[in-house]
């Protein structure tokens, strides 16, 4: 198995070549404005040693922040027609009702609310008003809308109304990109619908970006399928990623965590990824990041779908250091470190300067930081350790000491001993853990549903079967499927011993 | 004191303060808040009326939503539904309501009367019947006062309407109305038994909307100024800090339609070395410090995020959260022997005598 993993970050585009489980080569190139130039450069870097010559590559896995940046920066977004199946319920809170005004103005192409949706126990809430869906589609056509988001009450339990509505819309608008909220899972109509609308708003950008990625790979002379890495540490085939770009929103942080697991050989551990400005803390369970179970805001929009549960704190290699009183971060010089840090001739004292003074890092000009004494260095490192300790403890799900893997360019801030940590592990290639994480990604399937009047064991095994089928549909090899998450939550107030079960399975990419 | 206008900023504060008074339950006020923002944008305004301004023979509607929070997250909340429950009660009884009050000021139900009031153009009465959130229908001041539990109207957003005309007790009302609610899809908007002005003046828990707004305002102001939000709450309410710590264990189970369980906290700062455990039934019920009960219903036990000052609920609390646990004084109506029968520790299955934090 030979794969290339690429992580397109805010500052650098990292690329690694992995062969039979070993990192053969790792390169960094500056991220370019158009994204693809950076990818081309990094692929060129990988190829420059002849490592790619005449070798079959099984896949190129790319992780990118391109899609989330488009939402945050309000760029390259497509107008969306929203269809909600839930009338007469929900009328007073129409689609886009809790979006920031500026983003809603860019994305809202029109709202159509019609009868449909289900009850929590699977009964229809109202019959689907097919005529109203067709009329909405005709009006969208007249308005020139080409991207459509469809949501329905309790569609994660029964997606049939959303799917039927999508068929009807496709009859009128055969070229439209259609997102059904049930494809994004999770109970919580507004948040699930919001994720669906954001997804629909990214339709054009996703199509163009993925076409550009494919071209960059071809232009590098590599013949291999493209995969895009997802928030949960798995990959999607290019065609699926084009359809569901929101699933790539947080893939950078996830890839770092997955890479950390891979490079350390641990599957259950805490991970700190120390960058230039922030430190992300997460928890690996069975080699995958634990997921957020609550609302995650993206560009000011409340969403609820598969995202890693991360805590970001303002601590990094570029963090400002203030000595009296002692304060580290959250301000940072970021990518200007090599100009503004004292060791590099600048004026701003940073954590990197402290590490240079202490002899931990060999960077810049040590003479410029010679005035910083050992006691000061010790105090700054202790403060950084305290900040990391608190963040790690907040992200743990149980008491007791756990191993910790430290990755990222600023990992020197993490000392060998921390409270609540059994062992701090620094790994080789830790500074490109994100690209490694991309290269080793797998395919997943998930089921999140309410079951009634089943035993706990029956409910779990039913959910498992659904998750397995979904993973195979997404491109996994059935023989390699493994359950990595299985939880059940009893539901207050619902009759019949209702239980909500969530199961997630992963497997290797099936050979094509 | 005459009627006063409730501003949208008051409602933003109410959503935060009601969540604190929810004592761990009551559901999120977020969807109610979104409805009120939409209504105010359309030009609706709501006024707040002190209970003392009621005439003895006025009629007052007491409203709440009942059902599974999860269903609410899918069907959302439509502000007109609760107004229809009130309208049905007026058609059924022939009374015209002077104003509308909350059944419970804790959680999402704090905003229900505002939504009904906006559509029906009546004032909100500044009172409720719990002073917080409680899980069951007999856990109210009017049940302590043995006022009649019926009739009750329930409506759903599709136009289903039911009236429970007669039941002998509040417990029967709980059972029958719960069945209707389940058939509707586990969510229903309800108008409880109409109350006279005299009854509200005698048995209502007064000033609770104002109190929730004040608590929420204190938290939001402290957040804006980067000050301690817990201290800000204690500056407006005569509460006591019980414990500062972090969550080290959460255990939940659903039984008889309730979320029961316990959460354990390890002490931090001056409480380092101690541990606290709180049992819950939807809401926080009894707090034990190092094995000894130190606070219990009807005292309000509020678990707050130590940094943000916002309430942490029993459904969402999780390991590692830094919290400050405070107690707020209970409505005096629950301190009588009869009151304690309804909401004291034994009403929740704890065989201990009630002892107030504020005694």
PDB file of N, CA and C in Angstrom, chain A residues 157-201:
ATOM      1  N   UNK A 157     -34.351   9.621  11.524  1.00  0.00           N
ATOM      2  CA  UNK A 157     -35.010   8.352  11.815  1.00  0.00           C
ATOM      3  C   UNK A 157     -35.659   7.793  10.564  1.00  0.00           C
ATOM      4  N   UNK A 158     -36.223   8.648   9.747  1.00  0.00           N
ATOM      5  CA  UNK A 158     -36.866   8.201   8.521  1.00  0.00           C
ATOM      6  C   UNK A 158     -36.640   9.249   7.435  1.00  0.00           C
ATOM      7  N   UNK A 159     -35.691   8.994   6.545  1.00  0.00           N
ATOM      8  CA  UNK A 159     -35.346   9.996   5.527  1.00  0.00           C
ATOM      9  C   UNK A 159     -36.257   9.964   4.303  1.00  0.00           C
ATOM     10  N   UNK A 160     -37.319   9.137   4.301  1.00  0.00           N
ATOM     11  CA  UNK A 160     -38.058   8.895   3.052  1.00  0.00           C
ATOM     12  C   UNK A 160     -38.669  10.175   2.477  1.00  0.00           C
ATOM     13  N   UNK A 161     -39.176  11.069   3.339  1.00  0.00           N
ATOM     14  CA  UNK A 161     -39.783  12.292   2.795  1.00  0.00           C
ATOM     15  C   UNK A 161     -38.738  13.184   2.131  1.00  0.00           C
ATOM     16  N   UNK A 162     -37.585  13.298   2.757  1.00  0.00           N
ATOM     17  CA  UNK A 162     -36.528  14.118   2.146  1.00  0.00           C
ATOM     18  C   UNK A 162     -36.095  13.525   0.805  1.00  0.00           C
ATOM     19  N   UNK A 163     -35.941  12.192   0.778  1.00  0.00           N
ATOM     20  CA  UNK A 163     -35.467  11.555  -0.454  1.00  0.00           C
ATOM     21  C   UNK A 163     -36.493  11.715  -1.576  1.00  0.00           C
ATOM     22  N   UNK A 164     -37.775  11.547  -1.227  1.00  0.00           N
ATOM     23  CA  UNK A 164     -38.833  11.697  -2.228  1.00  0.00           C
ATOM     24  C   UNK A 164     -38.871  13.144  -2.750  1.00  0.00           C
ATOM     25  N   UNK A 165     -38.725  14.089  -1.837  1.00  0.00           N
ATOM     26  CA  UNK A 165     -38.731  15.500  -2.250  1.00  0.00           C
ATOM     27  C   UNK A 165     -37.537  15.781  -3.168  1.00  0.00           C
ATOM     28  N   UNK A 166     -36.396  15.170  -2.867  1.00  0.00           N
ATOM     29  CA  UNK A 166     -35.208  15.375  -3.711  1.00  0.00           C
ATOM     30  C   UNK A 166     -35.453  14.846  -5.122  1.00  0.00           C
ATOM     31  N   UNK A 167     -36.128  13.674  -5.218  1.00  0.00           N
ATOM     32  CA  UNK A 167     -36.469  13.126  -6.539  1.00  0.00           C
ATOM     33  C   UNK A 167     -37.349  14.088  -7.317  1.00  0.00           C
ATOM     34  N   UNK A 168     -38.338  14.651  -6.615  1.00  0.00           N
ATOM     35  CA  UNK A 168     -39.283  15.563  -7.281  1.00  0.00           C
ATOM     36  C   UNK A 168     -38.569  16.822  -7.757  1.00  0.00           C
ATOM     37  N   UNK A 169     -37.677  17.355  -6.910  1.00  0.00           N
ATOM     38  CA  UNK A 169     -36.945  18.560  -7.300  1.00  0.00           C
ATOM     39  C   UNK A 169     -36.049  18.255  -8.502  1.00  0.00           C
ATOM     40  N   UNK A 170     -35.423  17.071  -8.485  1.00  0.00           N
ATOM     41  CA  UNK A 170     -34.505  16.705  -9.576  1.00  0.00           C
ATOM     42  C   UNK A 170     -35.242  16.582 -10.909  1.00  0.00           C
ATOM     43  N   UNK A 171     -36.540  16.246 -10.854  1.00  0.00           N
ATOM     44  CA  UNK A 171     -37.316  16.169 -12.100  1.00  0.00           C
ATOM     45  C   UNK A 171     -37.429  17.542 -12.754  1.00  0.00           C
ATOM     46  N   UNK A 172     -37.591  18.553 -11.902  1.00  0.00           N
ATOM     47  CA  UNK A 172     -37.757  19.914 -12.420  1.00  0.00           C
ATOM     48  C   UNK A 172     -36.396  20.559 -12.678  1.00  0.00           C
ATOM     49  N   UNK A 173     -35.439  20.293 -11.797  1.00  0.00           N
ATOM     50  CA  UNK A 173     -34.107  20.896 -11.884  1.00  0.00           C
ATOM     51  C   UNK A 173     -33.061  19.782 -11.987  1.00  0.00           C
ATOM     52  N   UNK A 174     -32.941  19.169 -13.171  1.00  0.00           N
ATOM     53  CA  UNK A 174     -32.065  17.981 -13.264  1.00  0.00           C
ATOM     54  C   UNK A 174     -30.601  18.264 -12.932  1.00  0.00           C
ATOM     55  N   UNK A 175     -30.159  19.502 -13.070  1.00  0.00           N
ATOM     56  CA  UNK A 175     -28.741  19.796 -12.816  1.00  0.00           C
ATOM     57  C   UNK A 175     -28.475  20.339 -11.410  1.00  0.00           C
ATOM     58  N   UNK A 176     -29.513  20.406 -10.587  1.00  0.00           N
ATOM     59  CA  UNK A 176     -29.335  21.029  -9.269  1.00  0.00           C
ATOM     60  C   UNK A 176     -28.477  20.155  -8.351  1.00  0.00           C
ATOM     61  N   UNK A 177     -27.714  20.799  -7.458  1.00  0.00           N
ATOM     62  CA  UNK A 177     -27.071  20.076  -6.350  1.00  0.00           C
ATOM     63  C   UNK A 177     -28.065  20.070  -5.203  1.00  0.00           C
ATOM     64  N   UNK A 178     -28.378  18.887  -4.702  1.00  0.00           N
ATOM     65  CA  UNK A 178     -29.396  18.783  -3.653  1.00  0.00           C
ATOM     66  C   UNK A 178     -28.773  18.155  -2.413  1.00  0.00           C
ATOM     67  N   UNK A 179     -28.901  18.819  -1.271  1.00  0.00           N
ATOM     68  CA  UNK A 179     -28.441  18.257   0.004  1.00  0.00           C
ATOM     69  C   UNK A 179     -29.653  17.901   0.844  1.00  0.00           C
ATOM     70  N   UNK A 180     -29.736  16.651   1.282  1.00  0.00           N
ATOM     71  CA  UNK A 180     -30.778  16.258   2.238  1.00  0.00           C
ATOM     72  C   UNK A 180     -30.166  16.289   3.635  1.00  0.00           C
ATOM     73  N   UNK A 181     -30.896  16.866   4.592  1.00  0.00           N
ATOM     74  CA  UNK A 181     -30.327  16.998   5.936  1.00  0.00           C
ATOM     75  C   UNK A 181     -30.052  15.639   6.561  1.00  0.00           C
ATOM     76  N   UNK A 182     -30.805  14.603   6.145  1.00  0.00           N
ATOM     77  CA  UNK A 182     -30.598  13.270   6.733  1.00  0.00           C
ATOM     78  C   UNK A 182     -29.230  12.705   6.370  1.00  0.00           C
ATOM     79  N   UNK A 183     -28.640  13.208   5.274  1.00  0.00           N
ATOM     80  CA  UNK A 183     -27.286  12.763   4.937  1.00  0.00           C
ATOM     81  C   UNK A 183     -26.280  13.254   5.968  1.00  0.00           C
ATOM     82  N   UNK A 184     -26.673  14.247   6.767  1.00  0.00           N
ATOM     83  CA  UNK A 184     -25.761  14.813   7.755  1.00  0.00           C
ATOM     84  C   UNK A 184     -26.126  14.397   9.168  1.00  0.00           C
ATOM     85  N   UNK A 185     -27.151  13.539   9.284  1.00  0.00           N
ATOM     86  CA  UNK A 185     -27.401  12.889  10.574  1.00  0.00           C
ATOM     87  C   UNK A 185     -28.064  13.746  11.635  1.00  0.00           C
ATOM     88  N   UNK A 186     -27.924  13.415  12.852  1.00  0.00           N
ATOM     89  CA  UNK A 186     -28.226  14.072  14.109  1.00  0.00           C
ATOM     90  C   UNK A 186     -29.602  14.726  14.291  1.00  0.00           C
ATOM     91  N   UNK A 187     -30.154  14.418  15.442  1.00  0.00           N
ATOM     92  CA  UNK A 187     -31.404  15.015  15.896  1.00  0.00           C
ATOM     93  C   UNK A 187     -31.162  16.478  16.242  1.00  0.00           C
ATOM     94  N   UNK A 188     -32.118  17.330  15.944  1.00  0.00           N
ATOM     95  CA  UNK A 188     -31.987  18.784  16.159  1.00  0.00           C
ATOM     96  C   UNK A 188     -32.206  19.446  14.815  1.00  0.00           C
ATOM     97  N   UNK A 189     -33.492  19.720  14.475  1.00  0.00           N
ATOM     98  CA  UNK A 189     -33.849  20.155  13.120  1.00  0.00           C
ATOM     99  C   UNK A 189     -33.070  21.391  12.675  1.00  0.00           C
ATOM    100  N   UNK A 190     -33.065  22.443  13.493  1.00  0.00           N
ATOM    101  CA  UNK A 190     -32.436  23.696  13.054  1.00  0.00           C
ATOM    102  C   UNK A 190     -30.954  23.487  12.763  1.00  0.00           C
ATOM    103  N   UNK A 191     -30.256  22.812  13.668  1.00  0.00           N
ATOM    104  CA  UNK A 191     -28.814  22.644  13.525  1.00  0.00           C
ATOM    105  C   UNK A 191     -28.481  21.719  12.354  1.00  0.00           C
ATOM    106  N   UNK A 192     -29.299  20.666  12.186  1.00  0.00           N
ATOM    107  CA  UNK A 192     -29.047  19.739  11.067  1.00  0.00           C
ATOM    108  C   UNK A 192     -29.343  20.436   9.736  1.00  0.00           C
ATOM    109  N   UNK A 193     -30.439  21.185   9.725  1.00  0.00           N
ATOM    110  CA  UNK A 193     -30.803  21.932   8.525  1.00  0.00           C
ATOM    111  C   UNK A 193     -29.729  22.968   8.189  1.00  0.00           C
ATOM    112  N   UNK A 194     -29.215  23.642   9.222  1.00  0.00           N
ATOM    113  CA  UNK A 194     -28.151  24.625   8.998  1.00  0.00           C
ATOM    114  C   UNK A 194     -26.938  23.985   8.337  1.00  0.00           C
ATOM    115  N   UNK A 195     -26.564  22.803   8.819  1.00  0.00           N
ATOM    116  CA  UNK A 195     -25.429  22.099   8.220  1.00  0.00           C
ATOM    117  C   UNK A 195     -25.737  21.785   6.761  1.00  0.00           C
ATOM    118  N   UNK A 196     -26.982  21.384   6.490  1.00  0.00           N
ATOM    119  CA  UNK A 196     -27.388  21.065   5.122  1.00  0.00           C
ATOM    120  C   UNK A 196     -27.358  22.288   4.220  1.00  0.00           C
ATOM    121  N   UNK A 197     -27.808  23.433   4.752  1.00  0.00           N
ATOM    122  CA  UNK A 197     -27.816  24.662   3.951  1.00  0.00           C
ATOM    123  C   UNK A 197     -26.385  25.128   3.669  1.00  0.00           C
ATOM    124  N   UNK A 198     -25.509  25.026   4.679  1.00  0.00           N
ATOM    125  CA  UNK A 198     -24.102  25.377   4.448  1.00  0.00           C
ATOM    126  C   UNK A 198     -23.514  24.472   3.371  1.00  0.00           C
ATOM    127  N   UNK A 199     -23.879  23.188   3.460  1.00  0.00           N
ATOM    128  CA  UNK A 199     -23.370  22.236   2.481  1.00  0.00           C
ATOM    129  C   UNK A 199     -23.817  22.615   1.068  1.00  0.00           C
ATOM    130  N   UNK A 200     -25.097  22.959   0.956  1.00  0.00           N
ATOM    131  CA  UNK A 200     -25.626  23.339  -0.353  1.00  0.00           C
ATOM    132  C   UNK A 200     -24.948  24.618  -0.850  1.00  0.00           C
ATOM    133  N   UNK A 201     -24.608  25.517   0.075  1.00  0.00           N
ATOM    134  CA  UNK A 201     -23.968  26.778  -0.303  1.00  0.00           C
ATOM    135  C   UNK A 201     -22.554  26.554  -0.824  1.00  0.00           C
TER     136      UNK A 201
END
